[in-house]
XYZ file of C-alpha atoms in Angstrom:
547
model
C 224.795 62.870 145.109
C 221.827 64.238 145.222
C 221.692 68.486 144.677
C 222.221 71.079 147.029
C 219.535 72.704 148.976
C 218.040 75.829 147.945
C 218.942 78.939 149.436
C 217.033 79.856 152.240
C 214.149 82.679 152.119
C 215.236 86.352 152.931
C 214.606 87.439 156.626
C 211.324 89.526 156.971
C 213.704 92.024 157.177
C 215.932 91.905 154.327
C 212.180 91.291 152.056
C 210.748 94.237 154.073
C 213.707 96.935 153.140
C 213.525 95.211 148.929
C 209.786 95.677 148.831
C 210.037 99.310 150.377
C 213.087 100.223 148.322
C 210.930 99.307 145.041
C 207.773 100.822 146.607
C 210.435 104.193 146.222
C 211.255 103.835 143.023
C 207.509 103.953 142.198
C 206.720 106.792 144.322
C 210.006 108.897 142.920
C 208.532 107.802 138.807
C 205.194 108.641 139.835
C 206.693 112.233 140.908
C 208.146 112.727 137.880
C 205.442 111.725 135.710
C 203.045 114.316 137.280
C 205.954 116.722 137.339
C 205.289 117.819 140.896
C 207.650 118.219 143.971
C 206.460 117.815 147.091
C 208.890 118.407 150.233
C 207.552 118.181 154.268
C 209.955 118.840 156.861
C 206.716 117.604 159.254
C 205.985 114.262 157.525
C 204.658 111.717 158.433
C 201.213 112.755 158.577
C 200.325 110.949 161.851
C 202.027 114.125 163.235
C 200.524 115.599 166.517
C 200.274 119.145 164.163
C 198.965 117.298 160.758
C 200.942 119.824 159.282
C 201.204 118.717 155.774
C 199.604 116.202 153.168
C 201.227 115.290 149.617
C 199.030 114.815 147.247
C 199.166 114.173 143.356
C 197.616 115.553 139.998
C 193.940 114.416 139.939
C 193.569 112.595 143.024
C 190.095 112.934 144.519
C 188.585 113.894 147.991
C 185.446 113.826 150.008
C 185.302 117.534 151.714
C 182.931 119.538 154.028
C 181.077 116.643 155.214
C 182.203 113.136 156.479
C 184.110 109.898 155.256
C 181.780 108.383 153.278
C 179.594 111.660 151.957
C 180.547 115.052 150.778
C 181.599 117.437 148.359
C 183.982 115.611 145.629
C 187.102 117.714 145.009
C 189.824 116.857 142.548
C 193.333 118.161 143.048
C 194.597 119.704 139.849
C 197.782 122.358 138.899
C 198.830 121.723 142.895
C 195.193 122.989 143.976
C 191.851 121.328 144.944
C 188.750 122.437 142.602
C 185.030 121.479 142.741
C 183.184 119.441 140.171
C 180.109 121.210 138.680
C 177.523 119.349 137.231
C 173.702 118.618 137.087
C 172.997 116.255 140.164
C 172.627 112.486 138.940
C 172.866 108.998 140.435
C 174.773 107.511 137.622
C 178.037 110.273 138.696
C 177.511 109.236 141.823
C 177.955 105.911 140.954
C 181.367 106.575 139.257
C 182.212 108.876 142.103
C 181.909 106.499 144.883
C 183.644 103.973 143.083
C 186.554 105.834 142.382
C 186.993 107.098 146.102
C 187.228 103.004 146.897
C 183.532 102.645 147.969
C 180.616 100.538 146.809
C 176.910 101.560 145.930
C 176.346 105.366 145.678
C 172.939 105.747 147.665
C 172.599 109.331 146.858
C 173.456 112.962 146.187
C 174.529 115.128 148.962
C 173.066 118.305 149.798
C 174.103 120.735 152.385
C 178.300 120.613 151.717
C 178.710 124.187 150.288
C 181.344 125.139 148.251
C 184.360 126.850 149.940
C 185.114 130.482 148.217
C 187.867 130.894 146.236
C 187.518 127.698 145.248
C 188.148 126.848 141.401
C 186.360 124.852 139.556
C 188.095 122.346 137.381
C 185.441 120.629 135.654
C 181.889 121.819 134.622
C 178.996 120.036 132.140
C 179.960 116.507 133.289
C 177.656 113.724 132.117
C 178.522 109.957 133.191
C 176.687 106.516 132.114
C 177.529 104.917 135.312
C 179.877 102.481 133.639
C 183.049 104.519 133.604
C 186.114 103.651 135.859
C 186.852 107.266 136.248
C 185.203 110.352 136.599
C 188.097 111.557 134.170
C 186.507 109.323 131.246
C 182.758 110.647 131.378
C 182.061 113.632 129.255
C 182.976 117.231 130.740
C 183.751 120.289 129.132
C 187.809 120.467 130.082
C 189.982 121.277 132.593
C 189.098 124.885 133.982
C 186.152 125.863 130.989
C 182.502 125.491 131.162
C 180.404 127.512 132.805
C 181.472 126.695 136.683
C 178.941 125.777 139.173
C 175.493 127.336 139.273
C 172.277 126.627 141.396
C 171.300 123.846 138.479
C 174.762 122.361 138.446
C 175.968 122.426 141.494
C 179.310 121.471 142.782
C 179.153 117.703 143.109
C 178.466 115.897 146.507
C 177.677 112.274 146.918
C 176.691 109.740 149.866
C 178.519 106.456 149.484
C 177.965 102.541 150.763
C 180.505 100.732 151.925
C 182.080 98.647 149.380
C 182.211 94.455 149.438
C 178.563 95.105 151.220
C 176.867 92.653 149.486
C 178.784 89.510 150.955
C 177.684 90.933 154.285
C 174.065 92.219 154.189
C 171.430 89.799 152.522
C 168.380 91.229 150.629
C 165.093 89.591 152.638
C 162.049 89.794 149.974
C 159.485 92.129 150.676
C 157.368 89.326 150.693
C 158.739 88.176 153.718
C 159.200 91.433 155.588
C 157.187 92.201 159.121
C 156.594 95.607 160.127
C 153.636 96.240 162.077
C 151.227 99.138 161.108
C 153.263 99.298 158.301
C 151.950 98.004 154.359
C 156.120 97.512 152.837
C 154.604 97.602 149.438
C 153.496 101.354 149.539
C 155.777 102.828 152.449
C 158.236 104.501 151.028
C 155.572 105.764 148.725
C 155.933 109.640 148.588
C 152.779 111.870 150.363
C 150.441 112.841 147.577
C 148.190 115.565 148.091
C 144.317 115.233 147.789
C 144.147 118.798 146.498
C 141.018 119.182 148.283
C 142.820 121.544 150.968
C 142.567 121.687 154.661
C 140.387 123.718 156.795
C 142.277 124.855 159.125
C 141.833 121.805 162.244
C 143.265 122.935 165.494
C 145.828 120.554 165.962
C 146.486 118.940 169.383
C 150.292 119.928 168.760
C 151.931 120.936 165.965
C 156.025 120.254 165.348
C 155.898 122.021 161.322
C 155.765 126.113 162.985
C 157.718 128.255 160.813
C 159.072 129.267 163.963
C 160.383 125.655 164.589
C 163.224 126.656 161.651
C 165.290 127.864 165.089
C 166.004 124.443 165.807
C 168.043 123.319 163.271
C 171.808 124.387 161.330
C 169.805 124.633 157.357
C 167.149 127.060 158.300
C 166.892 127.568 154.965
C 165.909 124.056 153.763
C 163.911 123.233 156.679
C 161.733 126.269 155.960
C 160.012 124.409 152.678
C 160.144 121.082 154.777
C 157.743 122.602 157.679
C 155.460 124.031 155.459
C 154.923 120.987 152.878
C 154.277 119.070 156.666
C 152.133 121.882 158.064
C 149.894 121.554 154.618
C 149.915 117.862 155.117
C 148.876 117.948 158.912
C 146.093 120.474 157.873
C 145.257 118.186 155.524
C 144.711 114.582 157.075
C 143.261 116.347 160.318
C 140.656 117.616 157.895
C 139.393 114.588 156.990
C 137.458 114.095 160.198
C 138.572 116.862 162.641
C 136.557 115.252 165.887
C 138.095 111.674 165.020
C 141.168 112.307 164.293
C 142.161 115.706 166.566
C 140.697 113.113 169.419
C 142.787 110.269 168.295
C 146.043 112.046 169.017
C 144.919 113.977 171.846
C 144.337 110.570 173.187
C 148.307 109.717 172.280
C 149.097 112.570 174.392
C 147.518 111.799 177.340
C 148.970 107.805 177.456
C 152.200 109.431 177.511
C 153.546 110.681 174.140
C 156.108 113.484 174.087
C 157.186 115.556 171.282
C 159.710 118.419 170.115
C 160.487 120.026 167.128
C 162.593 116.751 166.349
C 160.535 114.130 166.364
C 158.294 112.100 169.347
C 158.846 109.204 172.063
C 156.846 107.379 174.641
C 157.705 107.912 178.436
C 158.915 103.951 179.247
C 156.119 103.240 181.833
C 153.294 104.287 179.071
C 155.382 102.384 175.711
C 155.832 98.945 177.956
C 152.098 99.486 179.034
C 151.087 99.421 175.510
C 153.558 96.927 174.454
C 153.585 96.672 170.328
C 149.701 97.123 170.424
C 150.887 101.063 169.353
C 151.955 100.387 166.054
C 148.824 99.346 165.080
C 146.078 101.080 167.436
C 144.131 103.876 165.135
C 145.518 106.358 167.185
C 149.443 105.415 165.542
C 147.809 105.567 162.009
C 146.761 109.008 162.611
C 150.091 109.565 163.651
C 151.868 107.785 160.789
C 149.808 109.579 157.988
C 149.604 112.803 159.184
C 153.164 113.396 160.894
C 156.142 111.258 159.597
C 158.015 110.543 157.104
C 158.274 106.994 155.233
C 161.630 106.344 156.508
C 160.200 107.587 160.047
C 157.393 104.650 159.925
C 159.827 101.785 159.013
C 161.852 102.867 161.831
C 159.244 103.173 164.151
C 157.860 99.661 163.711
C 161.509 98.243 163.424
C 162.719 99.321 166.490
C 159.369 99.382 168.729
C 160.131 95.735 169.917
C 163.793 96.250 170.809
C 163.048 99.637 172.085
C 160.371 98.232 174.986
C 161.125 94.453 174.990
C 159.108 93.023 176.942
C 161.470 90.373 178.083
C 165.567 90.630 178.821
C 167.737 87.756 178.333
C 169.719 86.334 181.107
C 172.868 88.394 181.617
C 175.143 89.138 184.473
C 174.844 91.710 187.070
C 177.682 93.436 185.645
C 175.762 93.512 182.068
C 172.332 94.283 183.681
C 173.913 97.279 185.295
C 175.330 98.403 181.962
C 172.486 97.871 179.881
C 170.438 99.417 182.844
C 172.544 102.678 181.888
C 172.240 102.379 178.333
C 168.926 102.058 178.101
C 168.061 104.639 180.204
C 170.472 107.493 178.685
C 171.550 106.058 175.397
C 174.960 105.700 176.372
C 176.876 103.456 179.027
C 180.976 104.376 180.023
C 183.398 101.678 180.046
C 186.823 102.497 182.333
C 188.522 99.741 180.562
C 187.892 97.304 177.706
C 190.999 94.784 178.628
C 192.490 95.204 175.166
C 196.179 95.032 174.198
C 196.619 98.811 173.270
C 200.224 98.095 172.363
C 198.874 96.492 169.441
C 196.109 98.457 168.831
C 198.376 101.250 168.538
C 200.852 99.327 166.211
C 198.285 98.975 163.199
C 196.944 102.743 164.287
C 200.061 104.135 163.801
C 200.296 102.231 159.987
C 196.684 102.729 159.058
C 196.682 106.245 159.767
C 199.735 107.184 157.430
C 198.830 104.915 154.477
C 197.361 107.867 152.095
C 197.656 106.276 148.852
C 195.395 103.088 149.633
C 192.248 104.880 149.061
C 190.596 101.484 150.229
C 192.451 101.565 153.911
C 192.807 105.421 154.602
C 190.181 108.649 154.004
C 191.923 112.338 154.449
C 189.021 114.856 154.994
C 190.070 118.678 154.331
C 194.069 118.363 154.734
C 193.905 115.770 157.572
C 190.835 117.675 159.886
C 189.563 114.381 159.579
C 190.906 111.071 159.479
C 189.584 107.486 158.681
C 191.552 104.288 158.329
C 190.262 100.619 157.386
C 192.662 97.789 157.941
C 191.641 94.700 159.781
C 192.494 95.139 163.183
C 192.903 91.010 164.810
C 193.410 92.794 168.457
C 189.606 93.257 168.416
C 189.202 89.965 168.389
C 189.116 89.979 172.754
C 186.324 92.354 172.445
C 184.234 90.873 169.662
C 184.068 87.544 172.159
C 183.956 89.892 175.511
C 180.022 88.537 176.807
C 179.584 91.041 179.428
C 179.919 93.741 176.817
C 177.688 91.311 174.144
C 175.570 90.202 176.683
C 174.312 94.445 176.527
C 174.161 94.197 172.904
C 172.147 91.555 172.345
C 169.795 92.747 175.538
C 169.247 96.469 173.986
C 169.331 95.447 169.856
C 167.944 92.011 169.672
C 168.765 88.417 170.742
C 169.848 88.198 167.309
C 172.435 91.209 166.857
C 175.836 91.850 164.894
C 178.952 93.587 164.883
C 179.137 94.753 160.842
C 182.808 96.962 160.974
C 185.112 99.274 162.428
C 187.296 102.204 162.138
C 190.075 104.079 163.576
C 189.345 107.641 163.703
C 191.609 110.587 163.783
C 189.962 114.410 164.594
C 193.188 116.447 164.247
C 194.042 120.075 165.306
C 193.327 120.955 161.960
C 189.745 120.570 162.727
C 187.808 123.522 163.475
C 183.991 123.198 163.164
C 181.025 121.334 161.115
C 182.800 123.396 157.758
C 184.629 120.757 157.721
C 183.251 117.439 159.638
C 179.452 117.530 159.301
C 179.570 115.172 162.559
C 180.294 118.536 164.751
C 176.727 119.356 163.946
C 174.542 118.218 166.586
C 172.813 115.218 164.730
C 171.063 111.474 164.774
C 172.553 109.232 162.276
C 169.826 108.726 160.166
C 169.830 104.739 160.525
C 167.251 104.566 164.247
C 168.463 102.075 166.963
C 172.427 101.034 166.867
C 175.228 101.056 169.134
C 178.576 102.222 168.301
C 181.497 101.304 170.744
C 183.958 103.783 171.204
C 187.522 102.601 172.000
C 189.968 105.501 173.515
C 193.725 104.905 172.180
C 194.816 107.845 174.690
C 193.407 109.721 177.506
C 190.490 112.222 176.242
C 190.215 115.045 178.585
C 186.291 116.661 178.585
C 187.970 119.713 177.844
C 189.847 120.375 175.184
C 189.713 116.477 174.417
C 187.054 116.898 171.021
C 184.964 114.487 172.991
C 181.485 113.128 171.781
C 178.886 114.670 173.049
C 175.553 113.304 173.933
C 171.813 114.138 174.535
C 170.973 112.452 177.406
C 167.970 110.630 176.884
C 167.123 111.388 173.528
C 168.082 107.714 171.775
C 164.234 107.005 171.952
C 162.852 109.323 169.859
C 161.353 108.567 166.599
C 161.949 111.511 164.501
C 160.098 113.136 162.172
C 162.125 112.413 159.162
C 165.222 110.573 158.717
C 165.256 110.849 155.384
C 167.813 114.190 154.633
C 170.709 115.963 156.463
C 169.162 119.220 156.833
C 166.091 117.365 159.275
C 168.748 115.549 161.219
C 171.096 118.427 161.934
C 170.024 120.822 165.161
C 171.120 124.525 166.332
C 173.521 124.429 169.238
C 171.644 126.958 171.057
C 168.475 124.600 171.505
C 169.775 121.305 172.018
C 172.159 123.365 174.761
C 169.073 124.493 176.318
C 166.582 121.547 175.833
C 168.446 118.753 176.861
C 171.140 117.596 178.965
C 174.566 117.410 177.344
C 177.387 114.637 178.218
C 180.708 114.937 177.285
C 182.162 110.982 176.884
C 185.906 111.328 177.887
C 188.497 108.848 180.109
C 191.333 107.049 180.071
C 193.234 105.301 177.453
C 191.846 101.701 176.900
C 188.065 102.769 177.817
C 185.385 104.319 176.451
C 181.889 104.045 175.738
C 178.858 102.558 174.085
C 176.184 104.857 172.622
C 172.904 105.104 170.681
C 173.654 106.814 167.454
C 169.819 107.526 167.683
C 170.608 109.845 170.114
C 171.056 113.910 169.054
C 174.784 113.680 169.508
C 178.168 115.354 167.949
C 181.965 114.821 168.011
C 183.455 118.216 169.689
C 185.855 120.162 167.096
C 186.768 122.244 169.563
C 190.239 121.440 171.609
C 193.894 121.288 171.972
C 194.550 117.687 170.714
C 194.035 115.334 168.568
C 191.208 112.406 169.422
C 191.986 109.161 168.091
C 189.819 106.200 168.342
C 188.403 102.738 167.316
C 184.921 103.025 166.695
C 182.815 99.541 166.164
C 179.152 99.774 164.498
C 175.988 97.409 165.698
C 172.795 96.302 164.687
C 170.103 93.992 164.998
C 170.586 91.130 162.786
C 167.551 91.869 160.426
C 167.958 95.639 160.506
C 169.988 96.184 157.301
C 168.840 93.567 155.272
C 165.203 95.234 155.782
C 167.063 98.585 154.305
C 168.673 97.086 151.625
C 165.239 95.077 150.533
C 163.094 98.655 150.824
C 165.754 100.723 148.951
C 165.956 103.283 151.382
C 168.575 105.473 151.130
C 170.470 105.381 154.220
C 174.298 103.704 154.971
C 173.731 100.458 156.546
C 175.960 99.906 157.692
C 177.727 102.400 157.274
C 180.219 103.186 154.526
C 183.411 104.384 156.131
C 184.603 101.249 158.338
C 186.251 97.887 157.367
C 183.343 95.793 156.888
C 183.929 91.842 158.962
C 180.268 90.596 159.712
C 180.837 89.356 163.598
C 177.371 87.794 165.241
C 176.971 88.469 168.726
């Protein structure tokens, strides 16, 4: 006869409780291997208080900043500690790797240490090669000389990882910017050393007395006088000419601010892309911005004043109408099935030992998870919501990731989540789509907060934090604020161009979904440059979605 069947599989459930009962062996070895005891009457973390987080010997986090940049802290003898060393790009590399990201684009400047701090490890020097930051050369656990203003503690900026499967490298060769030469852009200003002679400039953005507008007075000061020298300097060249020149800018409709300059939309769609190369924008270019501020300038003129919309519906022209005009658009309801968004929420957000799916800023402030979330997938294929997309970034636009996002109670101002500074994101023109898993009250909700109507400005440098963060007190004043709240299942689209923050002030937690945009051509241009800034950026689950 021939032999018996084999056994049927397990149920799900039956393999569910083996694999978690051998998942808790691990966990209760691991615990006694790093000899520390950890009890939390208010586990699991995706508590409404976020009273407590376990953590073990030597586990690393990013702190005082944001999810993919900030100050590295290791947790050692049941405390967190700063590392000290000389700032260098191969740490960084190890560093980023380590935290479960992918390139390290650079070292991060403006995430102080906390006092009473200790510092664990001092004199650190790293190839780049190492797995660990634990097997590059330091001086030992709790010796060395601590941090000082020439080894300071260690903060890095961080790319998401698996990018390169997403984001091609175009060759320079075949890049277009216009006004712009991408073989000597990102070339640093060099002084002619002849001096200026003192030009009356039309307007001038680079005042000491400008430092009032932004958080790092301190590092802005050096910043507006290198610019004020340069200004003086290019102006002198031929005062008429080139004082005339951007007189004549003004009077076609330019406006400016201590931030950076736009075009009223009647006077940019009257001169069409013609302004990017005109005389009157090279006078601009040379004397004024930075060489991330020019390859933004020509890479999002076009999309910026198109001078043709696609066919959409009435419903999308309405929305992009909004969008375009205040750099954000609400959305009562996005049709999703927030049963199951909530399901792989309510996972992501707890799983704190898979470094690749969950980040844990300062004790759970700040929370960012990465799984794959298929109940998207309505929204990724929604075309009166892609129809805007494509109509305000390009015909040719993508989705490149997403997040869920968790601001807890624990949060209580930019000390630690850089994003409560009012700020642009560094990257020019891209949406992100907000998705509200519960009601977000204006007050007391930690609701974004928008600019209105400053998503068109090209600023004066994108390159650093300290240019790109701004003094509550004058964007308060200046501009007019929004507060994006509503119901569960809405939300909103915005223009991280736009001087924006996420509140840290309320009575709740905020969580939400948060998808990332851009023109199909943007990041590639980025990558094939080598600027330094996170395109996309490096703190979602990266899925590559055209619109």
């Amino acid at each position: 006869p021939p032999p018996p069947p084999p056994p049927p599989p397990p149920p799900p459930a039956a393999a569910a409780t083996t694999t978690m009962a051998s998942l808790f062996e691990r966990v209760l070895l691991l615990g006694a291997l790093v000899a520390i005891q950890v009890t939390c009457e208010d586990h699991p973390p995706s508590a409404e208080t976020e009273s407590c987080e376990v953590y073990s010997e030597r586990d690393l986090r990013l702190a005082g900043a944001s999810p993919d940049a900030g100050r590295v802290e290791v947790f050692h003898e049941e405390k967190w500690g700063t590392l000290c060393a000389e700032p260098s790009i191969n740490l960084s590399k190890v560093l980023c790797k380590q935290l479960g990201f992918g390139r390290a684009i650079g070292i991060f400047t403006i995430a102080p240490k906390i006092k009473g701090t200790p510092n664990w490890l001092s004199g650190i020097e790293c190839t780049g090669e190492e797995a660990s930051i634990f097997e590059c050369a330091h001086q030992g656990w709790g010796k060395g000389p601590g941090c000082s203003g020439e080894a300071p503690p260690i903060a890095v900026r961080c790319e998401a990882a698996g990018l390169e499967a997403l984001v091609e490298s175009i060759p320079k060769s075949q890049l277009s910017l216009p006004g712009v030469d991408v073989e000597t852009v990102l070339d640093p200003y060099t002084p002619e050393g002849k001096g200026g002679c003192g030009a009356p400039a039309p307007f001038n953005p680079f005042l000491a007395n400008n430092t009032g507008a932004f958080v790092h007075k301190d590092k802005i000061a050096p910043f507006l006088g290198a610019r004020l020298e340069r200004l003086d300097e290019v102006l002198c060249r031929d005062p008429s000419k080139n004082t005339g020149q951007i007189e004549a800018l003004l009077a076609d409709g330019m406006q400016w601010n201590p931030f950076g300059f736009k075009f009223s939309l009647d006077a940019a769609a009257a001169r069409g892309k013609g302004i990017l190369t005109d005389t009157k924008a090279e006078v601009l270019r040379e004397a004024m911005l930075s060489p991330n501020a020019k390859v933004f300038w020509s890479l999002d003129h076009e999309a910026r004043y198109p001078e043709k919309l696609p066919a959409m519906s009435e419903r999308s022209m309405e929305l992009y109408h909004n969008l375009s005009r205040d750099g954000f658009v609400r959305i009562d309801d996005f049709g999703l099935d927030m049963e199951a968004l909530d399901e792989t929420a309510d996972w992501a957000l707890t799983q704190r030992e898979l470094k690749n799916v969950t980040v844990v800023l300062d004790d759970g402030a700040c929370v960012v998870a990465r799984p794959k979330v298929p109940a998207l997938q309505s929204l990724l294929t929604n075309e009166t919501i892609n129809s805007v997309i494509r109509a305000y970034l390009g015909p040719e636009s993508v989705m490149h990731g997403y997040k869920i996002l968790r601001l807890s109670k624990k949060l209580k101002g930019a000390d630690n989540y850089i994003a409560a500074d009012w700020h642009h994101d560094r990257a020019g023109r891209r949406l992100k789509l907000f998705v509200f898993l519960h009601d977000i009250a204006e007050i007391g909700g930690r609701p974004t907060e928008v600019a209105n109507g400053t998503h068109n400005f090209v600023y004066w440098s994108f390159e650093d934090y300290p240019t790109s963060r701004y003094d509550d007190a004058y964007v308060q004043k200046h501009f007019d604020v929004h507060r994006l709240h509503g119901k569960r299942g809405g939300g909103f689209i915005f223009d991280t161009n736009s001087i924006h923050r996420g509140s840290p002030f309320g009575d709740h937690k905020r969580e939400t979904i948060i998808l990332e945009y851009h023109n199909q051509y943007k990041c590639p241009a980025i990558h094939s440059l080598g600027m330094n800034v996170p395109c996309p950026s490096g703190d979602q689950f990266m899925e590559y979605h055209k619109i």
